Amino acid sequence: MGKKKFSVNGNFKDSINTVKFLIERKQFVNSAPAVLPTRTDDFGVNKVAKSLHPKEQKLVISRIEDHAGIAKSYYFSSKGAPLAYFKAGQYLTFKLEIGSSVVTRSYSIASSPASALNGEYQITVKRIANGFVSDYILDNWNVGDEVIAYAPEGNLTYSPLRDAKNIVAVAGGSGITPFLSLARAIDQGDEDCTLTLLYGCRASDEILFKAELDALSEKNDKINVVYVLSHSDEEGYEKGFVGADIIKKYAPEGNYSIFVCGPGGMYKYLETELPKLEKEKKYIRFEVFSSGKKADEEPKEFSIKVINRGEESVIKASSNETVLCAFERAGIVVPARCHTGECGFCRSKLVSGKVYIPEGEDRRRIADMQFNFIHPCCCYPESDLVVRIN
Ligand code: FES
C-alpha cells in the first residue's frame, strides 16, 4: 500500500501562522512592565514630533519693516525652543487678547522655510477696511513684544505626489506672502517646482516686495513674475484682473497646478474664470482666511448658551458674524486655527438651534454632520443656539 500524500493549502498555513503570531504577541505583552513609561519626552521620535508640532510658540518681534504705509512685515525670533519648521505656503495662527476678546488669526509665512532653521519667521500684515485684528496688530505690535503663535499649518504647499510640477500662483494684495515664501524656497533649492506668479494689485504702488520678486525672476529660470493692475493703466504691466485669459497667456507648457491666495473679491471673480480652463479639481487649490463676517442687510441678534468644560454662559451673537466670532468677542477661548472650516480644531457640538453654513464652506466629516457637530468658524446663527465646545 502506497503512502497517503497530504497537501497543506495556503489558507491553512495562514491560520497556523496567525495562531502562532497571537501566542507570541500575548507572551510579548505579558513580559512588558506593568507600569507605562512616563518620560516619553526622552524618546527621539517624541522630541522630533514636539519640535515640529509644538502646542504653542512664544515669539518675540525682532524687527518691523514698513511697506510704504500699505503694510508692515513683522519678523519673529523664538523665546526658547527653536522655531518649528514649515513648508512654503503654510501659515501661523496667532492668539491675541484685544480688550475682553481672545481672538486667533492666521497669517501666511512670507519667509522661506530655511529662515526658520536660522531662527526667524516673517509675516506681512496689510491694513484692510474694518480689519479688527490686522488694525490692532499694525497699531500695537512693537519690537520686543512677545506674542503667541501655534505651530505652522496649512495645505497651500507644493507636494510632488499631488501637484503638477509647474505652479501657477494667483495672488492678490497681501496674498503674495505664501508665494514669496515659495519663490524664496525654490531659489534656495528647497522646492523642486517652477513658479509662474500672477500678482494682481490695484496699481503699481501697491505691489509688495516688487524689488525682491523682480530679482528672483531675473536670476532664477524657474520663477516668472507677472504683475496685473486692475485700476491703473501703466506701461510694462498687464491690465485687468487675473482670469482665464491671463493664466492661459503665461502658464507654462504642459500640466500645471493653480494655487490661489488673495482677497474675497478675487475668489468671486475666479469662481467663473477657472472653470474656463477645464482643469481637474485636484489641480486647483485655494487659501482662504475668513474675516468671519458676511454681508447681511439686517443683522439679527441671537443668544448662544455656551457649555464649555462643564461651565455654562450665555453670550450675544449676530446673524452676520460667525459663531466663532461671537465666542471670541465674549472672551471664550476656542482652539481655532484656519478659520475656513478646514482644520477641524474649532469642532463643537450644536446641541440645539439652527446655523447657516455658506455653500462650499461645509468641510465637516459625514459622521460629524450626522451627529450635529459644527465648525463655528464658518457657521452663522439663524436662531438662538446651544453649543458645547469640545
Ligand atoms: S478653525 Fe479650522 S475648522 Fe474652524
Tab-separated table of C-alpha atoms and ligand atoms in Angstrom:
chain	number	residue	atom	x	y	z
A	1	MET	CA	0.000	0.000	0.000
A	2	GLY	CA	1.475	3.340	-1.031
A	3	LYS	CA	1.859	6.280	1.397
A	4	LYS	CA	-1.046	8.740	1.522
A	5	LYS	CA	0.041	12.234	0.462
A	6	PHE	CA	-1.193	15.304	2.349
A	7	SER	CA	-1.120	18.764	0.893
A	8	VAL	CA	-1.418	21.863	3.067
A	9	ASN	CA	-3.197	24.697	1.326
A	10	GLY	CA	-2.353	28.398	1.730
A	11	ASN	CA	-5.369	29.239	3.928
A	12	PHE	CA	-4.452	26.540	6.413
A	13	LYS	CA	-0.866	27.811	6.585
A	14	ASP	CA	-2.141	31.352	7.175
A	15	SER	CA	-4.314	30.145	10.038
A	16	ILE	CA	-1.359	28.359	11.678
A	17	ASN	CA	0.792	31.486	11.318
A	18	THR	CA	-1.944	33.693	12.783
A	19	VAL	CA	-2.337	31.480	15.844
A	20	LYS	CA	1.465	31.456	16.255
A	21	PHE	CA	1.552	35.242	15.979
A	22	LEU	CA	-1.236	35.652	18.571
A	23	ILE	CA	0.567	33.397	21.054
A	24	GLU	CA	3.844	35.282	20.563
A	25	ARG	CA	2.108	38.630	20.921
A	26	LYS	CA	0.445	37.545	24.158
A	27	GLN	CA	3.841	36.449	25.520
A	28	PHE	CA	5.361	39.777	24.478
A	29	VAL	CA	2.551	41.786	26.117
A	30	ASN	CA	2.770	39.741	29.301
A	31	SER	CA	6.511	40.314	29.521
A	32	ALA	CA	6.090	44.128	29.319
A	33	PRO	CA	6.458	46.200	32.520
A	34	ALA	CA	3.178	46.682	34.380
A	35	VAL	CA	3.696	50.462	34.585
A	36	LEU	CA	3.787	52.569	31.449
A	37	PRO	CA	6.995	54.529	30.862
A	38	THR	CA	6.189	58.138	31.788
A	39	ARG	CA	9.219	60.016	30.452
A	40	THR	CA	8.001	59.796	26.857
A	41	ASP	CA	9.808	63.055	26.018
A	42	ASP	CA	13.048	61.107	26.194
A	43	PHE	CA	12.160	59.140	23.073
A	44	GLY	CA	13.796	60.621	19.992
A	45	VAL	CA	10.659	60.419	17.917
A	46	ASN	CA	8.689	62.372	20.523
A	47	LYS	CA	11.331	65.075	20.604
A	48	VAL	CA	11.144	65.462	16.830
A	49	ALA	CA	7.320	65.489	16.840
A	50	LYS	CA	7.279	68.083	19.602
A	51	SER	CA	9.703	70.367	17.785
A	52	LEU	CA	7.725	70.095	14.535
A	53	HIS	CA	4.301	70.479	16.142
A	54	PRO	CA	4.683	72.488	19.342
A	55	LYS	CA	1.440	73.271	21.119
A	56	GLU	CA	2.351	76.956	21.257
A	57	GLN	CA	5.372	79.021	20.301
A	58	LYS	CA	6.454	82.048	22.299
A	59	LEU	CA	7.812	84.542	19.783
A	60	VAL	CA	9.485	87.911	20.117
A	61	ILE	CA	9.152	90.639	17.489
A	62	SER	CA	12.747	91.210	16.439
A	63	ARG	CA	12.136	93.864	13.760
A	64	ILE	CA	9.382	95.578	11.811
A	65	GLU	CA	9.563	96.710	8.203
A	66	ASP	CA	7.146	99.297	6.852
A	67	HIS	CA	5.996	98.826	3.242
A	68	ALA	CA	5.253	102.419	2.223
A	69	GLY	CA	2.393	102.695	4.694
A	70	ILE	CA	0.424	99.919	2.940
A	71	ALA	CA	1.546	97.024	5.106
A	72	LYS	CA	4.144	96.004	7.641
A	73	SER	CA	6.337	92.929	7.836
A	74	TYR	CA	6.897	91.507	11.289
A	75	TYR	CA	9.961	89.358	11.940
A	76	PHE	CA	9.966	86.990	14.888
A	77	SER	CA	12.594	85.099	16.792
A	78	SER	CA	11.886	82.378	19.289
A	79	LYS	CA	11.785	82.891	23.011
A	80	GLY	CA	13.066	79.487	23.988
A	81	ALA	CA	12.704	76.394	21.817
A	82	PRO	CA	13.860	76.509	18.165
A	83	LEU	CA	11.177	77.668	15.728
A	84	ALA	CA	9.012	74.914	14.259
A	85	TYR	CA	9.916	74.122	10.661
A	86	PHE	CA	7.290	74.602	7.935
A	87	LYS	CA	6.669	74.151	4.222
A	88	ALA	CA	6.459	77.174	1.920
A	89	GLY	CA	2.793	78.177	1.743
A	90	GLN	CA	1.891	77.398	5.357
A	91	TYR	CA	0.570	79.900	7.877
A	92	LEU	CA	0.943	80.794	11.540
A	93	THR	CA	-2.070	81.313	13.771
A	94	PHE	CA	-1.606	83.974	16.454
A	95	LYS	CA	-3.530	84.187	19.696
A	96	LEU	CA	-4.277	87.755	20.788
A	97	GLU	CA	-6.124	89.371	23.650
A	98	ILE	CA	-7.818	92.510	22.438
A	99	GLY	CA	-9.821	94.194	25.186
A	100	SER	CA	-12.050	91.486	26.650
A	101	SER	CA	-11.833	89.371	23.483
A	102	VAL	CA	-9.491	86.470	22.872
A	103	VAL	CA	-9.042	86.015	19.136
A	104	THR	CA	-6.982	83.889	16.803
A	105	ARG	CA	-5.927	84.979	13.320
A	106	SER	CA	-3.831	83.265	10.703
A	107	TYR	CA	-1.169	84.875	8.509
A	108	SER	CA	0.803	83.123	5.786
A	109	ILE	CA	4.514	82.923	6.434
A	110	ALA	CA	6.444	85.079	3.979
A	111	SER	CA	9.923	83.903	4.887
A	112	SER	CA	11.471	80.782	3.430
A	113	PRO	CA	11.479	77.509	5.383
A	114	ALA	CA	15.274	77.804	5.649
A	115	SER	CA	14.838	81.004	7.655
A	116	ALA	CA	13.012	79.055	10.387
A	117	LEU	CA	16.130	76.941	10.778
A	118	ASN	CA	18.054	80.197	11.171
A	119	GLY	CA	15.629	81.290	13.894
A	120	GLU	CA	13.325	83.684	12.020
A	121	TYR	CA	9.727	83.855	10.761
A	122	GLN	CA	8.268	86.723	8.749
A	123	ILE	CA	4.620	87.611	8.224
A	124	THR	CA	3.178	90.643	6.442
A	125	VAL	CA	0.016	92.391	7.608
A	126	LYS	CA	-1.932	94.754	5.368
A	127	ARG	CA	-4.432	97.296	6.631
A	128	ILE	CA	-7.922	96.408	5.465
A	129	ALA	CA	-11.260	98.155	5.925
A	130	ASN	CA	-12.705	97.250	9.358
A	131	GLY	CA	-9.855	94.807	9.930
A	132	PHE	CA	-10.333	94.294	13.648
A	133	VAL	CA	-7.247	92.156	14.219
A	134	SER	CA	-4.999	93.471	11.432
A	135	ASP	CA	-5.590	97.074	12.582
A	136	TYR	CA	-4.817	96.070	16.155
A	137	ILE	CA	-1.545	94.431	15.096
A	138	LEU	CA	-0.482	97.355	12.894
A	139	ASP	CA	-1.211	99.889	15.639
A	140	ASN	CA	0.018	97.989	18.669
A	141	TRP	CA	2.778	95.497	17.931
A	142	ASN	CA	6.275	96.827	18.606
A	143	VAL	CA	9.802	95.483	18.501
A	144	GLY	CA	10.487	93.459	21.649
A	145	ASP	CA	6.830	92.477	22.194
A	146	GLU	CA	6.142	88.827	22.940
A	147	VAL	CA	3.378	87.084	21.039
A	148	ILE	CA	1.905	83.589	20.999
A	149	ALA	CA	1.619	81.566	17.802
A	150	TYR	CA	0.656	77.954	17.216
A	151	ALA	CA	2.649	75.571	15.035
A	152	PRO	CA	2.716	76.293	11.282
A	153	GLU	CA	-0.160	74.684	9.384
A	154	GLY	CA	-1.899	74.782	6.031
A	155	ASN	CA	-2.107	72.923	2.758
A	156	LEU	CA	-1.208	75.531	0.156
A	157	THR	CA	2.086	73.734	-0.234
A	158	TYR	CA	3.737	72.042	-3.171
A	159	SER	CA	3.536	68.265	-2.997
A	160	PRO	CA	5.152	66.366	-5.906
A	161	LEU	CA	2.788	63.412	-5.418
A	162	ARG	CA	-0.318	65.567	-5.685
A	163	ASP	CA	0.529	68.678	-7.688
A	164	ALA	CA	1.827	69.313	-11.177
A	165	LYS	CA	5.492	70.290	-11.221
A	166	ASN	CA	4.586	73.740	-12.545
A	167	ILE	CA	2.711	76.022	-10.167
A	168	VAL	CA	0.721	78.976	-11.467
A	169	ALA	CA	0.119	81.148	-8.405
A	170	VAL	CA	-2.642	83.742	-8.452
A	171	ALA	CA	-2.006	86.317	-5.733
A	172	GLY	CA	-3.899	89.432	-4.707
A	173	GLY	CA	-2.709	92.123	-2.263
A	174	SER	CA	-1.050	90.633	0.818
A	175	GLY	CA	-1.945	87.169	-0.572
A	176	ILE	CA	1.517	87.367	-2.119
A	177	THR	CA	3.176	86.115	1.088
A	178	PRO	CA	2.831	82.307	0.664
A	179	PHE	CA	4.188	82.647	-2.876
A	180	LEU	CA	7.060	84.861	-1.806
A	181	SER	CA	7.945	82.056	0.584
A	182	LEU	CA	7.671	79.519	-2.261
A	183	ALA	CA	9.792	81.665	-4.598
A	184	ARG	CA	12.435	82.002	-1.920
A	185	ALA	CA	12.324	78.236	-1.253
A	186	ILE	CA	12.711	77.449	-4.980
A	187	ASP	CA	15.633	79.851	-5.232
A	188	GLN	CA	17.286	78.267	-2.206
A	189	GLY	CA	16.849	74.803	-3.743
A	190	ASP	CA	14.341	73.631	-1.132
A	191	GLU	CA	11.423	73.130	-3.552
A	192	ASP	CA	11.697	71.404	-6.917
A	193	CYS	CA	8.910	73.071	-8.931
A	194	THR	CA	8.534	76.071	-11.200
A	195	LEU	CA	6.520	79.131	-10.228
A	196	THR	CA	4.586	81.441	-12.521
A	197	LEU	CA	3.354	84.178	-10.221
A	198	LEU	CA	0.434	86.298	-11.441
A	199	TYR	CA	0.221	89.092	-8.903
A	200	GLY	CA	-2.877	91.286	-9.014
A	201	CYS	CA	-2.907	94.739	-7.423
A	202	ARG	CA	-4.919	97.917	-7.980
A	203	ALA	CA	-1.868	99.986	-9.023
A	204	SER	CA	1.907	99.536	-9.188
A	205	ASP	CA	2.494	101.439	-5.946
A	206	GLU	CA	0.538	98.740	-4.090
A	207	ILE	CA	2.820	95.894	-5.177
A	208	LEU	CA	4.566	94.383	-2.178
A	209	PHE	CA	8.123	93.010	-2.385
A	210	LYS	CA	8.486	94.135	-6.012
A	211	ALA	CA	12.266	94.584	-5.936
A	212	GLU	CA	12.822	91.123	-4.476
A	213	LEU	CA	10.301	89.442	-6.793
A	214	ASP	CA	11.897	91.094	-9.818
A	215	ALA	CA	15.340	89.986	-8.668
A	216	LEU	CA	14.206	86.380	-8.116
A	217	SER	CA	12.507	86.300	-11.507
A	218	GLU	CA	15.617	87.745	-13.146
A	219	LYS	CA	18.106	85.348	-11.640
A	220	ASN	CA	16.139	82.085	-11.485
A	221	ASP	CA	14.679	80.408	-14.606
A	222	LYS	CA	12.160	78.541	-12.502
A	223	ILE	CA	10.470	81.765	-11.354
A	224	ASN	CA	8.426	84.089	-13.549
A	225	VAL	CA	6.532	87.073	-12.118
A	226	VAL	CA	3.780	88.993	-13.922
A	227	TYR	CA	2.022	91.994	-12.392
A	228	VAL	CA	-1.610	92.657	-13.248
A	229	LEU	CA	-3.105	96.054	-12.377
A	230	SER	CA	-6.859	96.363	-12.068
A	231	HIS	CA	-7.241	100.124	-11.606
A	232	SER	CA	-4.269	101.598	-13.398
A	233	ASP	CA	-3.039	101.514	-16.965
A	234	GLU	CA	0.749	101.535	-16.710
A	235	GLU	CA	3.373	100.512	-19.182
A	236	GLY	CA	5.022	97.159	-18.541
A	237	TYR	CA	2.072	95.745	-16.600
A	238	GLU	CA	-0.914	93.627	-17.588
A	239	LYS	CA	-4.203	95.459	-17.173
A	240	GLY	CA	-7.377	93.972	-15.671
A	241	PHE	CA	-7.948	91.060	-13.333
A	242	VAL	CA	-6.144	87.732	-13.224
A	243	GLY	CA	-8.575	85.442	-15.061
A	244	ALA	CA	-8.568	82.566	-17.528
A	245	ASP	CA	-7.045	84.609	-20.388
A	246	ILE	CA	-4.075	85.845	-18.383
A	247	ILE	CA	-3.490	82.397	-16.891
A	248	LYS	CA	-3.531	80.825	-20.381
A	249	LYS	CA	-1.178	83.507	-21.675
A	250	TYR	CA	1.506	82.927	-19.042
A	251	ALA	CA	1.022	79.305	-17.914
A	252	PRO	CA	3.945	77.074	-18.906
A	253	GLU	CA	3.651	74.309	-21.491
A	254	GLY	CA	2.199	71.054	-20.163
A	255	ASN	CA	0.298	70.466	-16.981
A	256	TYR	CA	0.214	72.961	-14.122
A	257	SER	CA	-1.435	73.403	-10.732
A	258	ILE	CA	-3.136	76.642	-9.767
A	259	PHE	CA	-2.689	77.998	-6.241
A	260	VAL	CA	-4.781	80.995	-5.184
A	261	CYS	CA	-4.375	83.389	-2.259
A	262	GLY	CA	-5.956	86.833	-2.068
A	263	PRO	CA	-8.972	88.879	-1.027
A	264	GLY	CA	-12.599	87.706	-1.216
A	265	GLY	CA	-13.374	89.632	-4.423
A	266	MET	CA	-10.648	87.728	-6.250
A	267	TYR	CA	-12.153	84.367	-5.320
A	268	LYS	CA	-15.573	85.517	-6.516
A	269	TYR	CA	-14.109	86.527	-9.878
A	270	LEU	CA	-12.157	83.277	-10.219
A	271	GLU	CA	-15.293	81.227	-9.492
A	272	THR	CA	-16.440	81.939	-13.042
A	273	GLU	CA	-12.973	82.208	-14.621
A	274	LEU	CA	-11.256	78.995	-13.503
A	275	PRO	CA	-13.878	76.590	-14.940
A	276	LYS	CA	-12.962	78.004	-18.400
A	277	LEU	CA	-9.576	76.305	-18.025
A	278	GLU	CA	-11.262	72.888	-17.728
A	279	LYS	CA	-8.719	71.677	-15.216
A	280	GLU	CA	-9.222	68.719	-12.922
A	281	LYS	CA	-10.331	69.885	-9.483
A	282	LYS	CA	-7.242	68.484	-7.770
A	283	TYR	CA	-5.035	70.908	-9.710
A	284	ILE	CA	-6.742	73.987	-8.218
A	285	ARG	CA	-6.160	74.911	-4.600
A	286	PHE	CA	-7.177	77.932	-2.529
A	287	GLU	CA	-6.082	79.612	0.674
A	288	VAL	CA	-8.913	81.469	2.358
A	289	PHE	CA	-8.623	83.343	5.607
A	290	SER	CA	-12.149	84.359	6.515
A	291	SER	CA	-12.832	87.576	8.404
A	292	GLY	CA	-15.773	85.795	9.992
A	293	LYS	CA	-18.265	88.272	8.571
A	294	LYS	CA	-20.992	88.050	5.969
A	295	ALA	CA	-22.967	90.775	4.304
A	296	ASP	CA	-26.427	90.780	5.763
A	297	GLU	CA	-28.748	93.720	5.225
A	298	GLU	CA	-30.437	93.499	8.580
A	299	PRO	CA	-28.338	91.566	11.055
A	300	LYS	CA	-30.455	89.829	13.673
A	301	GLU	CA	-29.381	89.326	17.231
A	302	PHE	CA	-29.454	85.908	18.866
A	303	SER	CA	-28.175	84.361	22.060
A	304	ILE	CA	-25.852	81.379	22.404
A	305	LYS	CA	-25.788	79.240	25.502
A	306	VAL	CA	-22.186	78.001	25.619
A	307	ILE	CA	-21.252	74.846	27.514
A	308	ASN	CA	-17.502	74.897	27.984
A	309	ARG	CA	-15.912	72.181	30.104
A	310	GLY	CA	-18.941	71.898	32.338
A	311	GLU	CA	-19.423	75.673	32.719
A	312	GLU	CA	-22.356	77.429	31.119
A	313	SER	CA	-22.638	81.022	29.953
A	314	VAL	CA	-24.951	82.934	27.651
A	315	ILE	CA	-23.483	85.300	25.073
A	316	LYS	CA	-24.849	87.534	22.345
A	317	ALA	CA	-24.404	86.698	18.667
A	318	SER	CA	-25.218	88.428	15.421
A	319	SER	CA	-26.535	86.729	12.282
A	320	ASN	CA	-23.783	88.339	10.184
A	321	GLU	CA	-20.872	87.059	12.269
A	322	THR	CA	-19.688	83.508	12.691
A	323	VAL	CA	-20.361	81.630	15.883
A	324	LEU	CA	-16.590	81.673	16.438
A	325	CYS	CA	-16.608	85.486	16.249
A	326	ALA	CA	-19.276	85.555	18.959
A	327	PHE	CA	-17.127	83.285	21.135
A	328	GLU	CA	-14.041	85.443	20.594
A	329	ARG	CA	-15.920	88.642	21.295
A	330	ALA	CA	-17.089	87.163	24.610
A	331	GLY	CA	-13.539	86.145	25.522
A	332	ILE	CA	-14.260	82.429	25.200
A	333	VAL	CA	-11.131	80.639	24.058
A	334	VAL	CA	-11.769	78.096	21.324
A	335	PRO	CA	-8.911	76.135	19.767
A	336	ALA	CA	-9.242	77.656	16.286
A	337	ARG	CA	-6.629	77.774	13.541
A	338	CYS	CA	-7.675	78.031	9.901
A	339	HIS	CA	-10.997	79.957	10.211
A	340	THR	CA	-12.118	78.253	6.990
A	341	GLY	CA	-13.706	75.052	8.253
A	342	GLU	CA	-10.726	73.016	7.135
A	343	CYS	CA	-8.612	72.137	10.155
A	344	GLY	CA	-11.435	70.984	12.466
A	345	PHE	CA	-9.783	72.490	15.562
A	346	CYS	CA	-12.893	74.512	16.484
A	347	ARG	CA	-15.247	71.496	16.097
A	348	SER	CA	-18.130	71.852	18.581
A	349	LYS	CA	-21.483	70.210	19.188
A	350	LEU	CA	-24.612	72.082	18.182
A	351	VAL	CA	-26.942	70.909	20.929
A	352	SER	CA	-29.896	72.909	19.622
A	353	GLY	CA	-30.707	75.702	17.204
A	354	LYS	CA	-30.065	76.421	13.553
A	355	VAL	CA	-26.953	77.714	11.790
A	356	TYR	CA	-26.254	78.790	8.232
A	357	ILE	CA	-23.159	77.373	6.506
A	358	PRO	CA	-22.263	79.118	3.211
A	359	GLU	CA	-22.096	76.918	0.147
A	360	GLY	CA	-18.690	75.367	-0.340
A	361	GLU	CA	-17.600	76.044	3.256
A	362	ASP	CA	-19.005	72.923	4.855
A	363	ARG	CA	-15.917	70.765	5.290
A	364	ARG	CA	-17.219	68.584	8.111
A	365	ARG	CA	-16.890	64.809	8.097
A	366	ILE	CA	-20.097	62.954	7.279
A	367	ALA	CA	-20.246	61.478	10.789
A	368	ASP	CA	-19.950	64.979	12.267
A	369	MET	CA	-22.859	66.167	10.149
A	370	GLN	CA	-24.993	63.253	11.311
A	371	PHE	CA	-24.257	63.939	14.965
A	372	ASN	CA	-24.685	67.704	14.666
A	373	PHE	CA	-21.098	68.791	15.148
A	374	ILE	CA	-20.252	72.141	13.579
A	375	HIS	CA	-17.197	74.199	12.779
A	376	PRO	CA	-18.118	77.510	14.473
A	377	CYS	CA	-15.612	79.376	12.272
A	378	CYS	CA	-17.894	79.045	9.250
A	379	CYS	CA	-21.393	78.887	10.792
A	380	TYR	CA	-23.696	81.850	11.192
A	381	PRO	CA	-26.524	81.778	13.762
A	382	GLU	CA	-30.047	81.619	12.403
A	383	SER	CA	-31.717	81.165	15.782
A	384	ASP	CA	-30.804	81.069	19.459
A	385	LEU	CA	-28.262	78.288	19.911
A	386	VAL	CA	-26.914	75.907	22.498
A	387	VAL	CA	-23.321	74.926	21.667
A	388	ARG	CA	-20.982	72.632	23.569
A	389	ILE	CA	-17.315	73.367	22.953
A	390	ASN	CA	-15.318	70.134	22.731
B	1	FES	S1	-10.718	76.997	12.866
B	1	FES	FE1	-10.279	75.413	11.469
B	1	FES	S2	-12.186	74.428	11.237
B	1	FES	FE2	-12.639	76.112	12.484
